[in-house]
Amino acid sequence: MKSKIDIKNLNLFIGKQQILKNVNVQIPENKITIILGPSGCGKTTLLKSLNRLTDLYEDVKVSGEIIIDNEDILHSNQDVTAIRKKMGLLAQRPYPLPMSIFKNVAYGIRISDSENKKTIPQRVEYHLKQVNLWDEVKDRLHSPASRLSIGQQQRLCLARGLAVDPEIILADEPTSALDPISSQAIEQKFIELKEQYTVVMVTHILRQARRIADYVIFMYLGEVVECGTAEEFFSNPKEERTKAYLKGAFN
Amino acid sequence: MRFLSRKIRDKSSLFWMVISLVILLLMPILLAVGLYLKSLPILQEQSFWDLLTESDWKPMQGKFGFLPFITSSLWVTFLSIIIATPVCILTAIYLTQYAKKRVLAIMQPIIDILAGLPSVIYGVWGVLIVVPFISKTVAPFFGLQTSGYTILAGAIVLSIMVIPFILNILIEVFRTIPEELTEASLSVGATKWETIKYVLLKKAFPGIISATGLGVARAFGETIAVLMVVGNVVKVPTSVFDSGYPLPALIANNYGEMLSIPMYDSALMLAALILFGIVLLFNFLSRMAIIRSEKNQ
Ligand SMILES: Nc1ncnc2c1ncn2[C@@H]1O[C@H](COP(=O)(O)OP(=O)(O)OP(=O)(O)O)[C@@H](O)[C@H]1O
Ligand SMILES: [Mg+2]
């Protein structure tokens, strides 16, 4: 198993509060890694530190290493926009940009790759097809994205992230605002996408984790309690806190 | 018993709420009707269009051309908004996107205080600082000579007055844009400035229009501070270094005096009605613009 992201001794403070405590995990390439844990344990923070969105927090201090493709992105002199482009982000609720469906997908391409203007329509079409949205929107590409249904918006946001050719997909409870059918569509998509991408996803839904996880990280109060393959994690958890969580004690 | 009395109280409070609402809704209508009735005498004697487009103002001879006042008002208002809006947008962006939360927390009460200062204070400030600055520095720079009591002075004072007002709304507008929108834009590789330019400003656009519209309505009706610095000369201004005489100043300076002159009273009421109409029109236009731009998001 080849690891794509290698997190070493990651500590994160906001003000005096320690949010992440000495996190050491490896996230395997071309697999779906699920981050589990009770509310407030730092899942979102861990996910956001992967593409340095934690830089936006006030009074934040980070130490340790996050190594992606042999480069420590926390201490890299590479441009932070280049680091972020490597990762597509899918939030808890869809946040389409205030523009048309077409422009939402084209946005990242236009910003980062201004030479290939001519290919933009093809790339937009390709990525909308990739998330199975093309047929639903091909006749109204230029109407505002906010008019789509929530499930469509979430797929659009996925297409927007994929359009800049990332290697990793970060998803923070991406189905929590969706109906069962749209949720299933996203899950199914992730299973297909892991052929090409490394997927890291936060979820609260144990059943969802069981359905799609290859690898699981279980967090509790800012620490990683246990991590391992999904099979091992669900059938043979080692830590007491994991067992309690799997029985539903923390929910 | 208890239940019954509570029920009655419930009903009666509802009654008062409805009454207050009706009064609130009736107020502008009553105002408009009152002004209209009062301005009827002059409207029956002269055509409304002529009154609007004539620039002769000689009450003794029965000549009431409102054009100088209307144009002065428009000049002062638009100039002030053109100065104030960009300043407010940039400040709001800085305070909500760049500054620490503490800076915003310190700035907000200061902005509130500025918004609440009586306008006469701004007027005095204008007379003491802005007027001399224009006559001694700005005008000579352009090779002109003025007393400083000009449209420009009025616009500067007005812009300072409306800045806290517009800024307050804009801070709220930018603050309520969800963080996730910024994150979405950053995570596809946009820089912070690109995010502000292409996403936040776009999202804030309806709010910016509405803030500006409210600013215009406020600036248009502002009386004392402007009256103190614009010179109050009845003439259609042709440059920002001309003096002007805005509508509210006309009413405030003259109402209650020389009412023995026929039609004078009625003409001033018509001035108030025009003021009312223009403010209403701006409100309507900005509302339309908001609805349109919200639809396109
Ligand atoms: N911007 C912030 N400023 C201060 N504290 C924060 C900030 N963001 C998160 N925290 C704190 O960090 C801790 C972890 O938050 P995080 O959002 O990562 O939890 P989570 O595991 O994603 O929870 P949930 O499942 O509810 O989404 C919480 O105690 C939270 O209060
Ligand atoms: Mg979270």
XYZ file of C-alpha atoms and ligand atoms in Angstrom:
580
model
C 0.000 0.000 0.000
C 1.510 3.246 -1.151
C 0.807 6.258 0.990
C -0.180 9.561 -0.625
C -0.271 11.778 2.419
C 2.028 11.264 5.363
C 1.125 13.215 8.485
C 3.837 13.359 11.138
C 3.533 14.798 14.641
C 0.885 17.264 13.592
C -0.135 19.623 16.375
C -2.540 22.477 15.881
C -3.446 25.194 18.341
C -6.077 27.859 18.019
C -5.157 30.436 20.620
C -4.335 28.386 23.691
C -6.659 25.528 22.796
C -5.018 22.477 21.297
C -7.250 21.151 18.546
C -5.029 18.447 17.058
C -2.741 16.439 19.313
C 0.251 14.748 17.834
C -1.469 13.263 14.822
C 0.497 10.587 12.990
C -1.249 8.883 10.099
C -0.648 7.815 6.559
C -3.341 8.144 3.949
C -3.097 5.524 1.207
C -3.118 6.420 -2.465
C -6.146 5.574 -4.609
C -8.202 4.502 -1.645
C -11.086 5.976 0.271
C -9.973 7.025 3.727
C -12.747 7.828 6.148
C -12.245 10.030 9.191
C -14.631 9.112 11.980
C -15.188 10.579 15.401
C -17.638 12.368 17.637
C -18.563 15.988 17.064
C -15.854 18.525 17.863
C -12.991 16.045 17.843
C -11.100 17.873 15.098
C -12.076 16.029 11.916
C -12.788 19.174 9.942
C -9.646 20.806 11.272
C -7.523 17.848 10.214
C -9.091 17.852 6.764
C -8.593 21.597 6.331
C -4.997 21.470 7.441
C -4.341 19.173 4.483
C -4.969 22.006 2.026
C -3.910 24.753 4.395
C -7.350 26.276 4.762
C -6.460 26.402 8.443
C -4.297 29.386 7.480
C -7.514 31.381 7.510
C -8.076 30.866 11.231
C -6.995 33.629 13.496
C -4.253 32.855 16.031
C -3.510 29.430 14.596
C -0.238 27.636 15.248
C 0.679 24.463 13.417
C 3.684 22.242 13.917
C 4.703 18.916 12.456
C 4.790 17.756 8.872
C 2.269 16.925 6.191
C 4.131 15.268 3.371
C 2.456 15.004 0.000
C 4.543 13.762 -2.936
C 7.779 14.098 -0.962
C 7.056 17.660 -0.033
C 6.173 19.017 3.386
C 3.297 21.316 2.495
C 3.394 23.047 5.855
C 6.927 24.272 5.345
C 7.116 24.345 1.597
C 8.167 27.411 -0.294
C 5.775 26.393 -3.015
C 2.883 28.747 -3.609
C -0.049 27.836 -1.367
C -2.446 28.096 -4.332
C -0.508 25.326 -6.077
C -0.795 23.135 -2.991
C -4.528 23.747 -2.757
C -5.061 22.988 -6.415
C -3.832 19.479 -5.791
C -6.913 18.884 -3.676
C -10.553 19.242 -4.521
C -12.694 20.217 -1.546
C -16.281 19.220 -0.983
C -17.995 20.882 1.952
C -20.804 19.835 4.231
C -23.303 21.772 2.204
C -22.878 22.762 -1.414
C -21.669 26.320 -1.875
C -21.915 27.127 -5.569
C -20.108 30.319 -6.513
C -22.451 33.212 -7.382
C -22.276 32.631 -11.122
C -23.604 30.331 -13.814
C -23.285 26.545 -13.828
C -20.735 26.757 -16.617
C -18.666 29.428 -14.893
C -18.637 27.495 -11.644
C -16.795 24.642 -13.294
C -14.686 26.938 -15.466
C -13.710 29.152 -12.522
C -10.686 27.197 -11.353
C -9.490 26.522 -14.896
C -9.744 30.177 -15.839
C -7.822 31.271 -12.785
C -5.000 28.787 -12.961
C -4.623 27.948 -16.611
C -5.164 31.054 -18.653
C -3.409 29.751 -21.782
C -5.881 27.069 -22.734
C -8.993 29.243 -22.988
C -10.213 27.384 -26.061
C -10.492 24.032 -24.359
C -12.579 25.316 -21.454
C -15.992 24.281 -22.868
C -14.732 20.753 -23.500
C -13.244 20.496 -20.050
C -16.422 21.795 -18.425
C -18.441 19.234 -20.348
C -16.028 16.466 -19.424
C -16.165 17.204 -15.705
C -19.923 17.667 -15.641
C -20.186 14.249 -17.284
C -17.738 12.877 -14.777
C -20.163 13.699 -11.947
C -23.243 12.613 -13.964
C -24.635 16.126 -14.096
C -24.242 16.898 -17.775
C -27.541 15.511 -18.981
C -29.445 17.412 -16.338
C -27.868 20.792 -17.011
C -26.683 20.827 -20.611
C -29.611 22.999 -21.696
C -29.143 25.591 -18.981
C -25.419 25.892 -18.558
C -25.656 29.635 -18.334
C -28.334 29.923 -15.721
C -27.302 30.620 -12.113
C -25.965 27.603 -10.238
C -28.050 28.477 -7.198
C -31.180 27.351 -9.020
C -30.064 23.720 -9.043
C -31.346 21.335 -6.411
C -29.103 20.728 -3.413
C -28.033 17.336 -4.692
C -27.224 18.778 -8.107
C -25.330 21.611 -6.473
C -23.193 19.165 -4.531
C -22.303 17.304 -7.709
C -21.548 20.648 -9.347
C -19.203 21.499 -6.483
C -17.477 18.161 -7.004
C -17.100 18.938 -10.710
C -15.718 22.364 -9.830
C -13.084 20.721 -7.643
C -12.215 18.059 -10.226
C -11.857 20.644 -12.986
C -8.446 21.803 -11.773
C -7.108 18.236 -12.015
C -6.434 17.515 -8.363
C -4.889 14.297 -7.108
C -6.758 14.224 -3.848
C -10.404 14.774 -2.972
C -11.181 16.139 0.484
C -14.784 15.806 1.545
C -16.289 16.999 4.810
C -19.576 15.185 5.441
C -20.447 15.733 1.792
C -23.792 13.993 2.006
C -25.126 15.439 5.237
C -27.394 17.927 3.474
C -28.519 15.507 0.789
C -31.456 13.169 0.359
C -30.734 9.417 0.315
C -30.655 9.155 -3.468
C -28.277 12.092 -3.941
C -26.134 10.740 -1.098
C -25.907 7.423 -2.815
C -24.923 9.124 -6.053
C -22.035 10.856 -4.295
C -20.928 7.642 -2.567
C -21.045 5.769 -5.836
C -19.060 8.536 -7.481
C -16.372 8.335 -4.823
C -16.001 4.608 -5.379
C -15.456 5.275 -9.079
C -13.182 8.223 -8.450
C -10.747 6.346 -6.263
C -9.311 4.730 -9.376
C -7.812 8.094 -10.230
C -7.846 10.024 -6.986
C -7.059 9.646 -3.338
C -10.242 10.303 -1.380
C -10.306 11.558 2.207
C -13.760 11.904 3.655
C -15.195 12.890 7.004
C -18.484 11.345 7.971
C -20.770 10.863 10.922
C -22.643 8.038 9.351
C -21.174 4.705 10.387
C -23.116 2.796 7.788
C -21.764 5.049 5.089
C -18.259 4.427 6.367
C -18.842 0.677 6.299
C -20.121 0.887 2.744
C -17.261 2.766 1.152
C -14.220 2.909 3.425
C -10.953 1.227 2.533
C -9.133 2.783 5.392
C -10.423 4.381 8.594
C -9.037 7.011 10.963
C -10.856 7.299 14.272
C -10.391 10.509 16.224
C -11.349 11.462 19.713
C -10.722 14.854 21.367
C -8.073 15.863 18.854
C -6.160 12.596 18.921
C -6.061 9.754 16.479
C -7.171 6.801 18.575
C -6.995 4.118 15.982
C -6.421 3.801 12.286
C -6.235 0.914 9.892
C -7.936 -0.866 7.073
C -11.710 -0.796 7.121
C -11.969 -4.530 7.507
C -9.699 -4.581 10.507
C -11.244 -1.489 12.025
C -14.837 -2.632 11.887
C -14.416 -6.320 12.601
C -11.621 -6.175 15.087
C -11.233 -2.785 16.784
C -8.417 -2.685 19.282
C -9.069 0.330 21.433
C -11.816 0.539 24.023
C -12.896 3.976 22.771
C -13.261 2.629 19.259
C -15.425 -0.216 20.460
C -17.584 2.197 22.422
C -17.904 4.470 19.392
C -18.859 1.621 17.108
C -21.566 0.630 19.596
C -22.889 4.175 19.390
C -21.794 5.353 22.817
C -20.689 8.802 21.657
C -23.577 9.634 19.396
C -60.278 32.725 34.510
C -56.550 33.041 34.200
C -56.717 31.474 30.814
C -59.409 33.844 29.663
C -57.571 36.970 30.754
C -54.423 35.744 29.051
C -56.386 35.170 25.930
C -57.812 38.673 26.053
C -54.378 40.148 26.576
C -53.142 38.131 23.661
C -55.914 39.472 21.458
C -55.473 43.064 22.573
C -51.741 43.087 21.978
C -52.374 41.767 18.514
C -54.841 44.601 18.011
C -52.216 47.215 18.924
C -49.663 45.628 16.664
C -52.019 45.830 13.733
C -52.903 49.436 14.542
C -49.211 50.390 14.692
C -48.612 48.695 11.400
C -51.512 50.505 9.759
C -50.286 53.862 11.071
C -46.829 53.067 9.784
C -48.177 52.225 6.357
C -50.468 55.236 6.275
C -47.777 57.764 7.215
C -46.056 58.071 3.844
C -49.399 58.118 2.058
C -50.749 60.835 4.329
C -47.525 62.767 3.860
C -47.711 62.567 0.100
C -51.387 63.489 0.012
C -50.842 66.420 2.375
C -47.963 67.770 0.307
C -49.917 67.298 -2.872
C -52.960 69.187 -1.583
C -50.744 72.013 -0.384
C -48.986 72.284 -3.714
C -52.202 72.150 -5.734
C -52.547 75.967 -6.009
C -49.267 76.343 -7.882
C -49.843 73.217 -9.940
C -53.186 74.590 -11.099
C -51.614 77.818 -12.192
C -48.436 76.584 -13.880
C -47.556 73.412 -15.685
C -45.607 70.887 -13.658
C -43.157 70.304 -16.461
C -42.363 74.008 -16.718
C -41.822 74.221 -12.987
C -39.361 71.346 -13.187
C -37.422 72.628 -16.168
C -37.414 76.404 -15.665
C -34.409 77.909 -13.949
C -35.868 81.298 -13.087
C -36.601 81.648 -9.404
C -38.248 85.011 -8.749
C -41.044 84.491 -6.249
C -41.946 88.206 -6.288
C -42.721 87.944 -9.985
C -44.417 84.617 -9.569
C -41.597 82.744 -11.297
C -40.832 79.408 -9.720
C -38.282 77.394 -11.661
C -37.055 74.420 -9.676
C -34.282 73.345 -12.002
C -31.409 74.994 -10.035
C -32.491 73.249 -6.866
C -33.059 69.875 -8.435
C -29.733 69.932 -10.282
C -27.884 71.131 -7.173
C -29.357 68.283 -5.186
C -28.445 65.747 -7.845
C -24.884 67.052 -8.169
C -24.218 67.057 -4.452
C -25.799 63.673 -3.916
C -24.143 61.806 -6.743
C -20.767 63.330 -6.157
C -20.937 62.364 -2.497
C -21.970 58.808 -3.322
C -19.210 58.502 -5.900
C -16.729 59.490 -3.195
C -18.301 57.415 -0.410
C -19.088 54.090 -2.069
C -15.576 53.013 -3.123
C -14.197 54.076 0.254
C -16.873 52.032 2.004
C -16.380 48.953 -0.167
C -12.626 48.933 0.368
C -12.956 49.551 4.096
C -15.598 46.874 4.504
C -13.435 44.372 2.620
C -10.417 45.240 4.716
C -12.293 45.017 8.000
C -14.060 41.755 7.233
C -11.435 39.911 5.186
C -8.023 41.130 6.300
C -8.185 42.764 9.714
C -8.208 40.811 12.950
C -11.599 40.325 14.526
C -10.548 42.655 17.294
C -10.038 45.555 14.898
C -13.555 45.139 13.599
C -14.875 44.951 17.150
C -13.137 48.236 17.937
C -14.197 49.905 14.703
C -17.873 49.083 14.923
C -18.810 51.305 17.871
C -16.714 54.092 16.338
C -18.652 53.801 13.101
C -21.904 53.821 15.069
C -20.864 57.002 16.855
C -19.975 58.659 13.548
C -23.332 57.626 12.119
C -25.126 59.100 15.105
C -23.393 62.490 15.233
C -25.806 65.400 14.662
C -25.428 66.685 11.140
C -24.800 70.231 12.291
C -21.426 69.027 13.602
C -20.505 67.828 10.139
C -21.665 71.208 8.846
C -19.408 73.112 11.226
C -16.524 70.835 10.326
C -17.246 71.548 6.685
C -17.197 75.315 7.232
C -14.016 75.201 9.291
C -12.006 72.692 7.252
C -13.486 71.776 3.887
C -14.535 75.207 2.670
C -11.154 76.881 3.318
C -9.357 73.837 1.940
C -11.261 74.173 -1.323
C -10.836 77.926 -1.636
C -7.148 77.940 -0.646
C -5.842 74.674 -2.063
C -8.095 72.735 -4.402
C -9.497 75.548 -6.534
C -6.142 77.362 -6.982
C -4.654 74.049 -8.061
C -7.088 74.075 -10.974
C -6.451 77.781 -11.525
C -9.867 78.792 -10.195
C -11.090 81.235 -7.624
C -13.982 80.464 -5.286
C -15.129 81.259 -1.801
C -15.044 77.529 -1.132
C -18.790 77.368 -0.575
C -19.346 75.001 -3.450
C -21.029 71.848 -4.674
C -17.728 70.092 -3.993
C -17.740 71.190 -0.359
C -21.316 69.950 0.014
C -20.418 66.636 -1.586
C -17.363 66.102 0.617
C -19.272 66.860 3.798
C -22.140 64.666 2.673
C -19.837 61.804 1.742
C -18.251 61.890 5.192
C -21.754 61.806 6.650
C -22.997 58.858 4.623
C -19.796 56.799 4.891
C -20.547 55.376 8.365
C -24.089 54.697 7.277
C -23.165 52.800 4.104
C -20.162 51.175 5.774
C -22.305 49.679 8.523
C -24.518 47.961 5.982
C -21.592 46.786 3.862
C -19.787 45.263 6.843
C -22.935 43.305 7.562
C -23.189 42.287 3.903
C -19.631 40.973 3.759
C -19.827 39.365 7.152
C -22.853 37.294 6.255
C -21.196 35.771 3.197
C -20.476 32.201 4.278
C -16.840 31.370 4.960
C -17.275 28.238 2.873
C -17.628 30.309 -0.274
C -14.175 31.751 0.320
C -12.862 28.267 1.063
C -14.420 26.911 -2.123
C -12.711 29.559 -4.192
C -9.344 29.217 -2.442
C -9.397 25.461 -2.740
C -9.483 25.537 -6.537
C -6.323 27.622 -6.438
C -7.587 31.194 -6.376
C -5.632 33.776 -4.434
C -7.314 35.801 -1.746
C -7.606 38.828 -3.980
C -9.066 36.775 -6.854
C -11.568 35.369 -4.403
C -12.592 38.843 -3.313
C -12.785 40.139 -6.861
C -14.626 37.288 -8.536
C -16.647 35.751 -5.721
C -17.173 37.984 -2.708
C -17.843 41.210 -4.596
C -20.218 39.358 -6.858
C -22.024 37.806 -3.940
C -22.133 41.162 -2.171
C -23.365 43.045 -5.228
C -27.076 43.204 -4.313
C -26.079 44.341 -0.837
C -23.762 46.975 -2.267
C -26.565 48.333 -4.428
C -28.967 48.407 -1.547
C -26.453 50.147 0.721
C -25.708 52.688 -1.997
C -29.401 53.232 -2.647
C -30.064 53.902 1.010
C -27.043 56.190 1.035
C -28.439 58.135 -1.921
C -31.822 58.520 -0.262
C -30.174 59.735 2.886
C -27.776 62.100 1.135
C -30.558 63.524 -0.987
C -32.589 64.545 2.013
C -29.742 65.773 4.202
C -30.326 69.434 4.954
C -28.358 71.333 7.557
C -24.810 70.176 6.906
C -25.125 70.740 3.178
C -26.894 74.050 3.545
C -23.974 75.340 5.603
C -21.347 74.730 2.923
C -22.887 74.847 -0.581
C -23.274 78.612 -0.798
C -27.024 78.669 -1.456
C -26.910 80.534 -4.733
C -29.843 80.026 -7.066
C -28.161 78.971 -10.295
C -27.924 75.763 -12.245
C -24.414 74.588 -11.323
C -22.146 73.710 -14.230
C -19.070 72.616 -12.320
C -18.244 71.264 -8.890
C -16.669 74.623 -8.073
C -19.990 76.432 -8.518
C -22.211 77.193 -5.607
C -25.490 75.398 -5.438
C -28.806 75.416 -3.664
C -30.225 71.951 -2.979
C -33.934 71.322 -2.454
C -33.861 70.643 1.285
C -31.899 73.854 1.829
C -34.513 75.793 -0.146
C -37.276 74.538 2.082
C -35.384 74.938 5.344
C -34.124 78.424 4.549
C -37.399 79.881 3.388
C -40.317 78.137 4.928
C -42.128 80.375 7.356
C -40.758 83.561 5.861
C -42.265 85.816 3.250
C -45.329 83.688 3.104
C -47.294 86.768 2.119
C -45.913 86.371 -1.393
C -48.607 84.593 -3.371
C -47.879 80.986 -4.260
C -44.609 81.000 -2.299
C -45.980 78.681 0.336
C -47.368 76.384 -2.300
C -44.075 76.391 -4.227
C -42.132 75.303 -1.151
C -44.612 72.483 -0.575
C -44.104 71.429 -4.143
C -40.359 71.418 -3.480
C -40.982 69.037 -0.606
C -43.184 66.886 -2.811
C -40.487 66.736 -5.500
C -37.929 65.770 -2.862
C -40.252 63.066 -1.635
C -40.876 61.812 -5.167
C -37.196 61.657 -6.087
C -36.258 59.777 -2.914
C -39.102 57.368 -3.582
C -37.917 56.895 -7.147
C -34.369 56.090 -6.006
C -35.660 53.614 -3.507
C -37.719 51.952 -6.163
C -34.856 51.836 -8.656
C -32.392 50.375 -6.187
C -34.937 47.784 -5.144
C -35.375 46.784 -8.779
C -31.628 46.558 -9.211
C -31.327 44.363 -6.123
C -34.000 41.981 -7.315
C -32.416 41.738 -10.743
C -28.937 41.063 -9.470
C -30.148 38.540 -6.908
C -31.862 36.641 -9.674
C -28.611 36.340 -11.557
C -26.616 34.775 -8.768
N -12.107 28.897 13.871
C -12.049 28.304 15.075
N -11.709 29.024 16.162
C -11.651 28.442 17.376
N -11.919 27.162 17.603
C -12.265 26.391 16.583
C -12.350 26.918 15.256
N -12.727 25.925 14.434
C -12.857 24.835 15.202
N -12.584 25.102 16.485
C -12.597 24.154 17.600
O -11.827 23.037 17.221
C -12.399 21.849 17.683
C -12.538 20.863 16.543
O -13.428 21.400 15.593
P -13.769 20.652 14.238
O -14.661 21.550 13.463
O -12.512 20.222 13.613
O -14.564 19.400 14.775
P -15.306 18.262 13.936
O -14.718 16.983 14.366
O -15.262 18.576 12.490
O -16.780 18.381 14.492
P -18.156 18.121 13.703
O -18.297 16.665 13.594
O -19.181 18.712 14.626
O -18.077 18.815 12.401
C -13.726 22.219 18.313
O -13.540 22.177 19.719
C -13.973 23.613 17.857
O -14.626 24.335 18.857
Mg -16.769 19.121 11.049
